[in-house]
């Protein structure tokens, strides 16, 4: 148990370094750089074009289905990890279980495909 | 006061703080960031409970996928308006009453809760232990999870297609 907790002290040190790095870098930059803003400098850079319209437009619903598919297959992947790690001790039955699981989700993917959800435009 | 106790205290504070900020911030994207703080600190609490795999899943699913889906949800809706405070004093009083009642009920419920003896050796090959438990003892719930995911997938497709058609008309 002590080994387990102590190994996370290293994680904590990395976390602190990760948080401190941008803070220190940006603060140092703030003191070093000259500060002379004008209106032209403060416009959003858009490949040399003058920006127009609001940047926060309403997106098409079509994108949402991709996010949903991503979440569902993300959850599926999470189930694959412990299966893969414990596979040597589980044997062939676990393979069949996982096949049922994957086929079940494959049905969903085929359904989405047939409904032309995956088609772009 | 051991190091674990301090770590738990800090993580719990961040988790609660994230929740409070999420409720009080005005811009929706800021709310999502506050929520991510809560999710990540809960992952830290899982690590303290020797549940490394669950902690990794918490980061992967909640602060990854669920946050993405919330951001998509925000992008799909009109979100220029800042939040306005709604509700009369009476409504706020009722909300306070409800919160206090909920807190009291939860306190009474968990005060004498007994988890049995604490499991030892959970941190030893955590993922493998979970794998063996799921795929030998809890096979039926695992397969039911796949059915649940399938239902969610098909439901999402049906809903999105319906919206699409309405938008097309």
XYZ file of C-alpha atoms in Angstrom:
290
model
C 0.000 0.000 0.000
C 2.806 2.407 0.864
C 4.462 1.737 -2.457
C 1.183 2.503 -4.197
C 0.695 5.807 -2.384
C 4.314 6.840 -2.756
C 4.213 6.219 -6.492
C 1.423 8.782 -6.674
C 3.645 11.360 -4.997
C 5.571 11.355 -8.283
C 2.288 11.934 -10.124
C 1.586 14.837 -7.795
C 5.012 16.349 -8.474
C 4.353 16.084 -12.211
C 0.940 17.686 -11.740
C 2.493 20.621 -9.880
C 5.166 21.029 -12.556
C 2.529 20.887 -15.277
C 0.499 23.606 -13.598
C 3.513 25.757 -12.779
C 5.064 25.612 -16.238
C 2.440 27.675 -18.102
C 1.983 30.004 -15.125
C 5.708 30.773 -14.900
C 6.171 30.982 -18.663
C 3.218 33.312 -19.218
C 4.057 35.488 -16.218
C 7.668 35.846 -17.323
C 6.476 36.694 -20.832
C 4.145 39.305 -19.441
C 7.006 41.123 -17.742
C 9.431 40.795 -20.634
C 7.281 41.737 -23.622
C 6.485 45.315 -24.619
C 2.878 46.336 -24.186
C 1.605 48.702 -26.883
C -1.842 47.618 -28.101
C -3.819 49.295 -30.863
C -7.080 48.454 -32.580
C -5.491 46.723 -35.578
C -3.417 44.441 -33.387
C -6.373 43.402 -31.286
C -8.570 42.100 -34.095
C -8.877 38.322 -34.479
C -6.331 36.952 -36.913
C -8.102 35.153 -39.730
C -5.501 34.397 -42.390
C -5.285 38.037 -43.377
C -9.025 38.476 -43.931
C -11.006 40.971 -41.953
C -13.073 39.037 -39.447
C -16.823 39.382 -39.718
C -19.873 37.955 -37.938
C -19.905 36.419 -34.466
C -17.479 33.564 -33.909
C -19.966 31.588 -31.814
C -22.403 30.423 -34.465
C -24.954 27.685 -34.061
C -23.613 24.385 -35.350
C -25.452 21.797 -37.402
C -27.157 18.975 -35.509
C -25.222 16.590 -37.724
C -22.087 17.109 -35.627
C -23.868 15.993 -32.494
C -24.402 12.454 -33.740
C -20.657 12.097 -34.244
C -20.102 13.177 -30.634
C -22.673 10.640 -29.466
C -21.090 7.861 -31.508
C -17.721 8.829 -30.071
C -18.997 8.564 -26.494
C -20.633 5.183 -27.098
C -17.562 3.637 -28.672
C -15.394 5.242 -26.006
C -17.383 3.358 -23.381
C -16.998 0.198 -25.410
C -13.221 0.662 -25.490
C -13.154 1.039 -21.714
C -14.620 -2.457 -21.404
C -11.901 -3.795 -23.697
C -9.042 -2.755 -21.393
C -9.706 -5.059 -18.400
C -10.630 -7.828 -20.834
C -7.291 -7.521 -22.606
C -5.328 -7.348 -19.345
C -7.057 -10.353 -17.777
C -7.381 -12.364 -20.984
C -4.671 -14.907 -20.155
C -6.467 -15.919 -16.983
C -9.934 -15.989 -18.515
C -9.596 -18.194 -21.572
C -11.879 -18.823 -24.510
C -15.185 -18.117 -22.802
C -14.211 -14.485 -22.308
C -13.478 -14.271 -26.030
C -17.048 -15.354 -26.807
C -18.427 -12.883 -24.278
C -16.475 -10.061 -25.849
C -17.530 -11.143 -29.338
C -21.188 -10.910 -28.303
C -20.492 -7.472 -26.847
C -18.719 -6.177 -29.927
C -21.263 -7.666 -32.345
C -24.033 -6.006 -30.355
C -22.416 -2.615 -30.908
C -21.585 -3.496 -34.478
C -25.333 -3.912 -35.078
C -25.735 -0.333 -33.877
C -22.953 0.868 -36.161
C -24.457 -0.929 -39.160
C -27.824 0.593 -38.308
C -26.288 4.061 -38.209
C -24.548 3.334 -41.498
C -27.767 2.141 -43.149
C -29.577 5.244 -41.919
C -26.845 7.279 -43.672
C -25.828 9.005 -40.465
C -22.161 8.478 -41.196
C -22.432 10.152 -44.593
C -21.060 13.654 -44.773
C -23.726 15.884 -46.373
C -3.081 13.792 9.736
C -1.595 11.574 7.101
C -0.789 12.597 3.563
C -3.783 10.672 2.271
C -6.080 12.625 4.560
C -4.733 15.932 3.274
C -5.001 14.728 -0.316
C -8.591 13.678 0.213
C -9.409 17.019 1.811
C -7.909 19.017 -1.052
C -9.568 16.857 -3.714
C -12.946 17.026 -2.010
C -12.588 20.795 -1.763
C -11.812 21.069 -5.491
C -14.741 18.784 -6.331
C -17.183 20.820 -4.269
C -15.697 24.093 -5.485
C -16.093 22.993 -9.090
C -19.740 22.186 -8.480
C -20.404 25.511 -6.784
C -18.621 27.443 -9.521
C -20.572 25.535 -12.148
C -23.804 26.699 -10.591
C -22.699 30.292 -10.137
C -20.759 31.115 -13.294
C -22.585 32.979 -16.029
C -21.077 31.658 -19.243
C -21.870 28.080 -20.248
C -18.339 27.258 -21.407
C -16.945 28.398 -18.055
C -19.459 26.102 -16.385
C -18.101 23.174 -18.381
C -14.559 24.003 -17.266
C -15.709 24.086 -13.624
C -17.360 20.715 -14.169
C -14.096 19.308 -15.527
C -12.401 20.321 -12.267
C -15.006 18.307 -10.369
C -14.580 15.283 -12.632
C -10.782 15.291 -12.388
C -10.744 15.675 -8.617
C -13.203 12.786 -8.323
C -10.712 10.763 -10.361
C -8.117 11.702 -7.742
C -10.438 10.449 -5.008
C -10.748 7.137 -6.869
C -6.958 6.905 -6.867
C -7.007 7.404 -3.087
C -9.493 4.533 -2.869
C -7.052 2.239 -4.730
C -9.320 2.175 -7.780
C -6.791 3.135 -10.419
C -8.725 1.747 -13.340
C -11.910 3.562 -12.348
C -9.865 6.755 -11.994
C -8.504 6.361 -15.522
C -12.008 5.672 -16.814
C -13.289 8.725 -14.967
C -10.749 10.917 -16.755
C -11.335 9.188 -20.098
C -15.134 9.107 -20.103
C -16.237 11.975 -17.916
C -13.653 14.688 -18.388
C -13.068 13.515 -21.958
C -16.175 12.252 -23.671
C -18.964 13.676 -21.532
C -17.361 17.118 -21.602
C -17.030 16.914 -25.387
C -20.681 16.014 -25.719
C -21.640 18.913 -23.442
C -19.555 21.302 -25.538
C -21.278 19.989 -28.660
C -24.598 20.503 -26.930
C -23.591 24.087 -26.156
C -22.488 24.728 -29.724
C -25.803 23.433 -31.044
C -27.884 25.770 -28.955
C -28.089 29.515 -28.752
C -25.644 30.386 -26.030
C -24.950 34.084 -26.366
C -27.230 34.989 -23.497
C -25.639 35.136 -20.095
C -27.473 33.549 -17.265
C -30.026 35.629 -15.471
C -31.007 35.145 -11.895
C -34.527 33.848 -11.843
C -36.881 33.194 -9.045
C -38.580 35.053 -6.266
C -37.444 35.020 -2.610
C -40.140 32.436 -1.910
C -38.665 30.117 -4.513
C -35.181 30.601 -3.084
C -36.489 29.807 0.387
C -38.041 26.597 -0.934
C -34.784 25.715 -2.653
C -32.904 26.226 0.618
C -35.460 24.111 2.451
C -35.129 21.348 -0.114
C -31.337 21.443 0.069
C -31.337 21.279 3.869
C -33.848 18.439 3.836
C -31.783 16.530 1.291
C -28.647 17.070 3.352
C -30.383 15.882 6.515
C -31.777 12.772 4.830
C -28.405 11.903 3.321
C -26.667 12.462 6.654
C -29.102 10.204 8.491
C -28.827 7.637 5.712
C -25.038 7.388 5.582
C -24.188 8.077 9.232
C -24.524 4.485 10.325
C -23.719 2.941 6.956
C -21.420 -0.033 7.293
C -19.249 -1.005 4.345
C -17.984 -4.138 6.053
C -14.314 -4.746 6.400
C -12.073 -2.746 4.120
C -10.827 -4.710 1.145
C -7.076 -5.137 0.988
C -4.902 -5.597 -2.053
C -7.145 -3.653 -4.411
C -4.214 -1.640 -5.684
C -2.377 -4.797 -6.712
C -3.009 -5.390 -10.462
C -6.210 -3.402 -10.264
C -7.225 -3.688 -13.926
C -6.671 -7.445 -13.998
C -8.794 -7.919 -10.896
C -11.591 -5.902 -12.489
C -11.289 -7.904 -15.698
C -11.522 -11.225 -13.884
C -14.496 -10.009 -11.846
C -16.414 -8.699 -14.862
C -15.770 -11.555 -17.250
C -16.265 -14.433 -14.858
C -18.640 -13.297 -12.126
C -20.647 -10.493 -13.712
C -21.081 -11.673 -17.285
C -24.815 -10.955 -17.546
C -24.580 -7.314 -16.360
C -21.717 -6.850 -18.798
C -23.766 -8.132 -21.728
C -26.696 -6.024 -20.563
C -24.371 -3.007 -20.728
C -23.859 -3.756 -24.415
C -27.640 -3.827 -24.923
C -27.888 -0.488 -23.111
C -25.210 1.012 -25.347
C -26.990 -0.346 -28.427
C -30.259 1.230 -27.304
C -28.495 4.538 -26.687
C -26.872 4.407 -30.124
C -30.075 3.622 -32.001
C -32.038 6.160 -29.977
C -29.473 8.834 -30.756
C -29.583 8.001 -34.470
C -33.380 8.153 -34.531
C -33.506 11.462 -32.671
C -30.796 13.079 -34.762
C -32.343 11.907 -38.019
C -35.696 13.326 -36.991
C -34.136 16.699 -36.233
C -32.321 16.541 -39.539
C -35.549 15.991 -41.458
C -37.268 18.854 -39.682
C -34.329 21.104 -40.468
C -34.430 20.014 -44.102
C -38.100 20.796 -44.581
